[in-house]
Amino acid sequence: MRENLTQLLGRYRRAFSEFSNGQKAVAIVGSGALLLAAFLVFRWVSAPSYAPLYTNLSGSDASAVIDELNKEGVAYQLGDGGATIEVPQKEVYSTRIALAGQDLPAGNSTDSGYSLLDKQSLSTSDFKEQTDFKRAMEGELDNTLEAIDGVQTAVVHLAIPEKKVFSDTQDPTTASVLLSLKPGTTLSSEQVQAVVHLVAASIDGLDPNDVTVTDQLGNVLTTRDDTPEGMASTQAEATAAYNAGVQKQIQDALDPVIGVGNATYSVNSVLNFDQQTTDSLTYGKDKNPPALTQSASEENYKGAGAGTQAGGIVGPDGQMDPTTTGGANSTYNKRDSSSTNAVDQTRQKTIKGPGTLESQHIGVVLDTAALGAISPAQVKTLIANAIGINAARGDTIDVTTMPFNHAAEQAAQAQIKAAQAAADHAQRMKLIRDGGIAGVIALIILLAWIRGRRRAKAREDATSYVVEQLRADAAARAAELEEPNPAIAALEAAAAAEDEHAKSLRSELNQLVDSQPEDVASLLRGWLVERS
């Protein structure tokens, strides 16, 4: 084994010494590239595959888990801003079991939410029962709010006053919410309102205006709608949303005409947020409306007339003694009628909601270089028709042309082109490097193959030549032996000795050809040259 290894190394040493300087450099570089590639492949294969151990961890839980992993000597990686911890995939489950024995992470503990109520007993006091219920509600709300995208941790505190039995008034229930947001995350007003209404709808008797939401920086995210600040904020948001919508309409109308980035838009709208209620009662002019109800009565009387009284003589006491005279036949008639007519009237109640547009004012600046054959008047007409300009309402629109400064845009485009060129160059260099390494490896393999073919060819030629020479010598000796000679016996003995010598020589030649084929081929080529 040792002799074979020594012979192999000797062959490689002699082959390398016969290379030219360029071939030696290529062989050295190729060998180094092969070793580097083998090292990288081995490193890639031996590198462990990581899998998430825990995700959405709070800062305190992540710190506690990392400390425990360092104590146990477990390799780990951090991701998602430290909220995700990854460990080698084969150690995920064993590590989770070990950390669970240490009650880590604390945020995943089952001692929260409604599970607190499972530990109630018959001897539990009313105060502890109410406290556990409040803690359970707070824990459930914490878990629910942490499911919102962008919220890392949530803490809810409820202030539930004790119910008064002999009182008509009760103190209101209030809630405070502290949200720890992920880095770079900002909740929109709609998301904040979603948090407020989610908490308010979870607690009996909790008004949304009694829920306060703050972030980890101490910023108050909620405002009461019935306060001046809340109303101003709501009105400002509504006005900004309307202005943004109008700007989007203008942009959609002008971009296909003058191109993107060739115009700036400014919208100033005035919205009326007063709620108005109007009651109106209108009477018609119909003089003969139809009767709703009618009634009529009639009395008739005919017969002898009654006596009538006439004047008499005045007495001493100032009284007159009446005298009676007889009467004739009389007739009595009485008619009554009543009619109730409908009144032609219209009653109307109109409620005008807040946010009515009172006026809007549009300002547009166009790039002079991008107008071409388009006139500002045409643009003004296009915008007026697109958003509904009403001059009677007080709407105004102003279109101005100015040359735009594109220096910043051009600089940004130049930077983008430079970055793209650098990326393309890096990609090309990577392809060239990979192609060069692959070419060097292929060249080394080709050279080794050619070298092997040459050595095999030289070995074959040397062996064939020696065999042919031996055959020729044997044929010559055989021809000489066939001629009559008085010393035939002596020649036969010499031939036998020669055959033994030839076998020994052939064996040595075969070994020499196997060990040094190129030297044997060179020697034979020299013999041929000398004979010629």
XYZ file of C-alpha atoms in Angstrom:
532
model
C 0.000 0.000 0.000
C 2.805 2.361 0.946
C 4.764 1.537 -2.235
C 1.663 2.158 -4.395
C 1.044 5.491 -2.695
C 4.699 6.466 -3.169
C 4.553 5.510 -6.850
C 1.332 7.490 -7.290
C 2.820 10.585 -5.672
C 5.932 10.184 -7.759
C 3.865 10.061 -10.931
C 2.018 13.224 -9.987
C 5.280 14.945 -9.069
C 6.894 14.063 -12.394
C 3.736 15.042 -14.313
C 3.567 18.410 -12.513
C 7.272 19.059 -13.197
C 6.678 18.573 -16.922
C 3.924 21.276 -16.944
C 4.705 24.719 -18.286
C 4.400 27.754 -16.013
C 0.925 28.512 -17.291
C -0.238 24.951 -16.789
C 1.206 24.955 -13.259
C -0.692 28.192 -12.423
C -3.927 26.771 -13.821
C -3.442 23.556 -11.863
C -2.768 25.436 -8.611
C -5.756 27.794 -9.055
C -8.036 24.936 -10.041
C -6.991 22.842 -7.076
C -7.605 25.783 -4.746
C -11.026 26.393 -6.303
C -11.934 22.738 -5.879
C -10.870 22.796 -2.232
C -12.845 26.028 -1.596
C -15.948 24.638 -3.298
C -15.670 21.429 -1.306
C -15.313 23.438 1.912
C -18.365 25.589 1.134
C -20.465 22.562 0.228
C -19.402 20.790 3.404
C -20.194 23.859 5.487
C -23.608 24.258 3.849
C -24.454 20.605 4.385
C -23.246 20.584 7.980
C -25.011 23.870 8.936
C -28.119 23.211 11.079
C -31.582 24.111 9.812
C -33.319 26.592 12.130
C -37.039 26.614 12.945
C -39.107 29.069 15.038
C -39.188 28.230 18.743
C -41.548 31.097 19.745
C -43.040 34.018 17.828
C -44.621 37.337 18.882
C -42.724 37.390 22.165
C -42.676 40.422 24.411
C -39.365 41.995 25.328
C -39.318 40.521 28.820
C -40.250 37.026 27.615
C -37.638 37.133 24.847
C -34.943 38.199 27.327
C -35.867 35.407 29.760
C -35.908 32.780 26.999
C -32.516 33.905 25.633
C -30.969 33.763 29.118
C -32.211 30.221 29.561
C -30.948 29.185 26.105
C -27.507 30.609 26.911
C -27.442 28.605 30.151
C -28.365 25.408 28.314
C -25.887 26.104 25.482
C -28.526 25.966 22.763
C -27.749 27.877 19.558
C -30.396 30.380 18.510
C -31.197 33.132 16.023
C -33.350 36.241 16.438
C -35.836 37.520 13.912
C -38.770 39.917 13.535
C -37.073 42.587 15.622
C -36.377 40.178 18.483
C -39.976 38.922 18.714
C -39.119 35.573 17.086
C -36.509 33.116 18.407
C -35.276 30.271 16.199
C -33.295 27.192 17.265
C -31.985 24.154 15.321
C -34.952 22.240 13.983
C -34.047 18.983 15.728
C -34.021 20.747 19.119
C -37.330 22.662 18.832
C -39.576 20.304 20.777
C -37.066 19.336 23.449
C -36.263 23.013 24.041
C -39.943 23.933 24.332
C -40.479 21.194 26.908
C -37.437 22.346 28.898
C -38.567 25.988 28.851
C -42.129 25.032 29.785
C -40.686 23.485 32.939
C -39.261 26.930 33.753
C -42.688 28.599 33.088
C -41.301 30.327 30.001
C -42.469 32.303 28.221
C -44.643 33.900 30.850
C -46.966 35.373 28.224
C -48.050 31.858 27.261
C -48.910 30.879 30.847
C -52.313 29.298 31.331
C -52.782 31.206 34.608
C -54.709 33.993 32.906
C -58.081 34.655 31.348
C -61.060 32.512 32.202
C -58.753 29.780 33.538
C -58.573 31.805 36.767
C -62.210 30.939 37.401
C -61.407 27.212 37.374
C -59.747 27.590 40.778
C -62.850 28.900 42.522
C -64.034 26.987 45.606
C -67.058 27.092 47.871
C -65.148 29.077 50.483
C -64.241 31.864 48.057
C -65.309 35.266 49.328
C -67.393 37.637 47.291
C -64.518 40.118 47.040
C -62.120 37.474 45.693
C -64.746 36.229 43.285
C -65.274 39.718 41.870
C -61.524 40.306 41.701
C -60.889 37.030 39.887
C -63.687 37.824 37.451
C -62.153 41.218 36.693
C -58.717 39.663 36.238
C -60.180 37.005 33.952
C -61.847 39.634 31.760
C -58.623 41.650 31.630
C -56.613 38.570 30.638
C -59.055 37.602 27.900
C -59.012 41.142 26.504
C -55.198 41.130 26.604
C -55.066 37.974 24.510
C -57.705 39.261 22.116
C -56.006 42.607 21.490
C -52.611 40.953 20.962
C -54.112 39.165 17.959
C -54.380 42.507 16.124
C -51.693 42.963 13.496
C -49.019 45.350 14.772
C -49.782 44.909 18.479
C -46.973 43.174 20.353
C -48.434 43.173 23.853
C -51.601 44.605 25.397
C -52.537 45.380 28.987
C -56.154 46.163 29.940
C -57.238 47.590 33.295
C -60.932 47.660 34.196
C -62.501 49.855 36.839
C -65.823 48.199 37.657
C -67.545 50.005 40.552
C -69.574 48.129 43.110
C -73.289 48.130 42.400
C -75.395 50.197 44.757
C -78.619 48.495 45.732
C -80.492 51.435 47.270
C -79.409 54.089 44.794
C -80.815 55.204 41.495
C -77.413 56.288 40.145
C -74.393 54.103 39.508
C -70.788 55.085 38.910
C -69.765 54.362 35.295
C -67.437 51.526 34.369
C -64.164 52.680 32.795
C -61.280 50.936 31.047
C -57.707 51.816 30.157
C -55.718 49.999 27.451
C -51.939 50.087 27.048
C -50.690 48.822 23.685
C -47.067 47.974 22.994
C -46.699 48.223 19.230
C -44.135 46.504 17.067
C -41.248 48.690 15.834
C -42.333 50.842 12.910
C -46.046 50.208 13.469
C -48.619 52.987 13.810
C -52.307 52.316 14.387
C -54.777 54.196 12.238
C -57.788 55.946 13.726
C -60.021 53.127 12.455
C -57.898 50.543 14.259
C -57.977 52.589 17.479
C -61.755 52.826 17.250
C -61.864 49.076 16.693
C -59.921 48.567 19.937
C -62.238 50.946 21.796
C -65.440 49.302 20.604
C -64.035 45.814 21.132
C -63.311 46.559 24.788
C -66.600 48.438 25.294
C -68.658 45.624 23.762
C -66.958 43.051 26.021
C -67.879 44.711 29.326
C -71.491 45.174 30.408
C -72.399 48.847 30.818
C -69.114 50.210 29.444
C -69.516 53.260 27.216
C -66.978 53.652 24.366
C -66.280 57.204 25.531
C -65.037 55.753 28.851
C -62.259 53.717 27.178
C -58.778 55.260 27.011
C -56.098 53.807 24.738
C -52.392 54.728 24.951
C -49.232 53.322 23.375
C -45.919 52.370 24.946
C -44.608 55.917 24.445
C -47.412 57.433 26.502
C -49.299 58.905 23.555
C -53.074 59.020 23.993
C -54.654 57.429 20.949
C -58.309 58.129 21.787
C -60.347 61.304 22.104
C -63.961 61.646 23.206
C -66.310 62.548 20.397
C -68.389 64.799 22.666
C -65.428 67.042 23.597
C -64.261 70.024 21.534
C -60.938 68.321 20.900
C -62.619 65.134 19.724
C -65.047 66.995 17.506
C -62.231 69.079 16.001
C -60.172 65.980 15.351
C -63.090 64.209 13.712
C -63.929 67.212 11.549
C -60.297 67.630 10.516
C -60.068 63.953 9.544
C -63.292 64.178 7.545
C -62.100 67.306 5.729
C -58.714 65.762 4.965
C -60.378 62.605 3.656
C -62.654 64.649 1.382
C -59.717 66.714 0.069
C -57.729 63.552 -0.620
C -60.657 62.084 -2.548
C -60.971 65.202 -4.711
C -57.223 65.232 -5.370
C -57.440 61.604 -6.450
C -60.232 62.465 -8.884
C -58.188 65.332 -10.365
C -55.098 63.148 -10.656
C -57.021 60.348 -12.366
C -58.383 62.869 -14.862
C -55.076 64.648 -15.658
C -52.441 61.890 -15.546
C -53.524 60.284 -18.839
C -53.488 63.728 -20.465
C -50.270 65.419 -19.295
C -48.423 62.476 -17.748
C -47.591 61.440 -14.218
C -45.724 63.980 -12.106
C -46.390 66.940 -14.373
C -48.979 68.630 -12.159
C -49.534 69.475 -8.496
C -52.959 69.735 -6.895
C -54.277 71.653 -3.909
C -57.827 71.270 -2.616
C -59.354 73.401 0.122
C -62.909 72.452 0.950
C -65.305 73.918 3.494
C -67.646 71.411 5.130
C -70.562 72.283 7.389
C -70.703 69.906 10.351
C -73.844 71.434 11.893
C -76.852 69.159 12.058
C -80.023 70.993 11.052
C -83.638 69.943 11.588
C -86.367 71.782 9.668
C -90.166 71.462 10.307
C -92.478 73.077 7.740
C -96.290 73.312 7.569
C -97.789 74.448 4.262
C -101.503 75.250 3.676
C -103.089 74.803 0.274
C -105.190 77.328 -1.654
C -108.258 75.163 -2.359
C -111.368 77.196 -1.366
C -113.879 74.335 -1.640
C -112.229 71.371 0.043
C -114.357 68.253 0.529
C -116.339 68.035 3.785
C -115.149 65.576 6.357
C -118.435 65.569 8.430
C -121.891 67.126 7.943
C -125.013 67.323 10.237
C -128.496 69.000 9.892
C -131.581 69.388 12.245
C -135.062 70.930 11.657
C -137.983 71.803 14.033
C -141.593 72.655 12.906
C -144.527 73.733 15.150
C -148.125 74.819 14.176
C -151.155 75.472 16.560
C -153.215 77.889 18.714
C -151.323 80.914 19.949
C -150.836 81.596 23.643
C -152.004 84.713 25.559
C -149.836 87.780 25.462
C -149.122 90.160 28.192
C -149.773 93.874 27.749
C -148.754 96.831 29.783
C -150.874 97.971 32.887
C -151.150 100.811 35.405
C -148.131 101.541 37.461
C -148.728 100.886 41.137
C -147.357 102.643 44.166
C -144.540 100.177 44.501
C -143.345 100.820 40.973
C -144.811 97.609 39.613
C -147.185 97.252 36.787
C -150.164 95.027 36.979
C -150.087 92.934 33.836
C -153.065 92.367 31.703
C -153.585 89.377 29.481
C -155.005 89.346 25.997
C -155.907 86.419 23.849
C -153.733 85.268 20.753
C -154.317 83.789 17.296
C -152.926 80.604 15.622
C -149.052 80.565 15.192
C -146.366 78.602 13.185
C -142.773 77.822 14.380
C -139.875 76.576 12.130
C -136.166 75.997 13.120
C -133.317 74.608 10.947
C -129.687 73.915 12.033
C -126.818 72.563 9.857
C -123.060 72.098 10.486
C -120.201 71.020 8.199
C -116.502 70.235 8.956
C -114.230 70.745 5.973
C -110.668 69.338 5.541
C -107.782 71.794 5.613
C -105.332 71.456 2.695
C -101.990 71.362 4.547
C -98.577 69.616 4.180
C -96.274 68.931 7.126
C -92.576 68.142 6.337
C -89.612 67.409 8.640
C -86.116 67.572 7.156
C -82.923 66.524 9.003
C -79.731 67.718 7.374
C -76.728 65.634 8.424
C -73.291 67.092 9.216
C -70.539 67.222 6.617
C -72.386 69.125 3.916
C -70.126 70.706 1.316
C -70.448 74.471 1.377
C -67.669 75.339 -1.061
C -64.448 74.008 -2.519
C -61.441 75.772 -3.958
C -59.060 74.051 -6.357
C -55.531 75.113 -7.266
C -53.572 73.316 -10.011
C -50.045 74.012 -11.231
C -48.994 72.453 -14.542
C -45.494 71.888 -15.883
C -44.961 74.123 -18.873
C -42.728 71.604 -20.622
C -45.383 68.882 -20.462
C -48.353 70.835 -21.814
C -47.546 70.757 -25.514
C -50.709 71.605 -27.439
C -52.891 71.470 -24.317
C -54.143 74.828 -23.036
C -54.801 75.680 -19.375
C -58.399 76.502 -20.287
C -58.951 72.937 -21.474
C -57.461 71.579 -18.257
C -59.671 73.898 -16.213
C -62.777 72.699 -18.035
C -61.744 69.077 -17.583
C -61.279 69.504 -13.824
C -64.524 71.449 -13.418
C -66.496 68.702 -15.117
C -64.656 65.929 -13.259
C -65.308 67.155 -9.704
C -68.447 69.244 -10.246
C -67.455 72.879 -9.752
C -70.521 74.967 -8.807
C -69.871 78.682 -9.199
C -73.215 79.583 -7.593
C -72.106 77.786 -4.440
C -68.868 79.779 -4.368
C -66.516 77.140 -5.807
C -63.354 78.413 -7.475
C -60.674 76.798 -9.619
C -57.320 78.208 -10.670
C -54.969 76.593 -13.216
C -51.434 77.975 -13.548
C -48.486 76.904 -15.698
C -44.915 77.032 -14.412
C -41.649 75.300 -15.323
C -40.984 72.474 -12.847
C -37.607 71.840 -11.244
C -36.696 68.236 -12.032
C -33.235 68.321 -10.466
C -34.186 66.081 -7.561
C -36.030 63.693 -9.855
C -33.105 63.526 -12.250
C -30.687 62.959 -9.379
C -32.902 60.173 -8.054
C -33.086 58.604 -11.507
C -29.309 58.848 -11.829
C -28.885 57.166 -8.462
C -31.333 54.456 -9.461
C -29.478 53.888 -12.719
C -26.145 53.804 -10.897
C -27.507 51.341 -8.358
C -28.967 49.217 -11.154
C -25.684 49.344 -13.064
C -23.781 48.346 -9.929
C -26.202 45.482 -9.341
C -25.870 44.362 -12.976
C -22.083 44.587 -12.737
C -22.073 42.562 -9.540
C -24.323 39.996 -11.190
C -22.043 39.811 -14.222
C -18.961 39.472 -12.034
C -20.655 36.726 -10.079
C -21.536 34.923 -13.287
C -17.962 35.407 -14.577
C -16.528 34.157 -11.303
C -18.798 31.125 -11.228
C -18.128 30.487 -14.905
C -14.383 30.875 -14.357
C -14.396 28.426 -11.474
C -16.463 26.000 -13.504
C -14.117 26.479 -16.495
C -11.029 25.913 -14.377
C -12.540 22.765 -12.919
C -13.509 21.559 -16.394
C -10.023 22.417 -17.725
C -8.356 20.499 -14.907
C -10.568 17.511 -15.575
C -9.832 17.783 -19.314
C -6.081 18.035 -18.743
C -6.171 15.062 -16.400
C -8.136 13.083 -18.953
C -5.753 14.042 -21.792
C -2.782 13.215 -19.578
C -4.249 9.837 -18.776
C -4.966 9.167 -22.423
C -1.406 10.069 -23.358
C 0.061 7.834 -20.686
C -2.215 4.970 -21.700
C -1.300 5.502 -25.357
C 2.435 5.612 -24.541
C 2.138 2.493 -22.425
C 0.265 0.732 -25.202
C 2.777 1.832 -27.864
C 5.773 0.815 -25.720
C 4.286 -2.538 -24.922
C 3.338 -3.180 -28.561
C 6.794 -2.182 -29.761
C 8.591 -4.387 -27.257
C 6.314 -7.293 -28.075
C 6.872 -6.822 -31.805
C 10.621 -6.630 -31.286
C 10.594 -9.764 -29.229
C 8.490 -11.489 -31.834
C 10.854 -10.384 -34.576
C 13.875 -11.567 -32.621
C 12.171 -14.873 -31.932
C 11.306 -15.272 -35.619
C 14.892 -14.501 -36.615
C 16.232 -17.006 -34.150
C 13.735 -19.583 -35.355
C 14.863 -19.019 -38.943
C 18.464 -19.452 -37.934
C 17.629 -22.651 -36.086
C 15.928 -24.129 -39.176
C 19.181 -23.942 -41.201
C 21.427 -27.059 -41.027
C 24.269 -26.525 -38.588
C 26.574 -29.027 -36.986
C 26.054 -27.421 -33.540
C 22.267 -27.813 -33.444
C 22.228 -29.281 -29.991
C 24.295 -26.451 -28.618
C 21.965 -23.929 -30.226
C 18.875 -25.641 -28.845
C 20.327 -25.487 -25.363
C 21.217 -21.854 -25.920
C 17.668 -21.211 -27.234
C 16.131 -22.684 -24.126
C 18.326 -20.464 -22.016
C 17.437 -17.544 -24.245
C 13.690 -18.228 -23.797
C 14.064 -18.096 -20.068
C 16.036 -14.900 -20.400
C 13.403 -13.480 -22.772
C 10.600 -14.223 -20.330
C 12.520 -12.524 -17.571
C 13.299 -9.599 -19.842
C 9.638 -9.321 -20.932
C 8.485 -9.249 -17.313
C 11.007 -6.523 -16.500
C 9.975 -4.572 -19.609
C 6.291 -4.787 -18.630
C 7.087 -3.477 -15.156
C 9.227 -0.740 -16.685
C 6.405 0.215 -19.097
C 3.851 0.318 -16.256
C 6.063 2.431 -14.008
C 7.637 4.740 -16.590
C 5.641 4.594 -19.820
C 6.743 7.988 -21.087
C 10.431 7.228 -20.505
C 10.119 3.924 -22.350
C 8.334 5.616 -25.244
C 11.069 8.258 -25.456
C 13.745 5.571 -25.413
C 12.040 3.621 -28.192
C 11.634 6.778 -30.267
C 15.401 7.321 -29.830
C 16.167 3.808 -30.968
C 14.052 4.247 -34.055
C 15.821 7.476 -34.899
C 19.255 5.818 -34.488
C 18.309 2.856 -36.680
C 17.035 5.083 -39.403
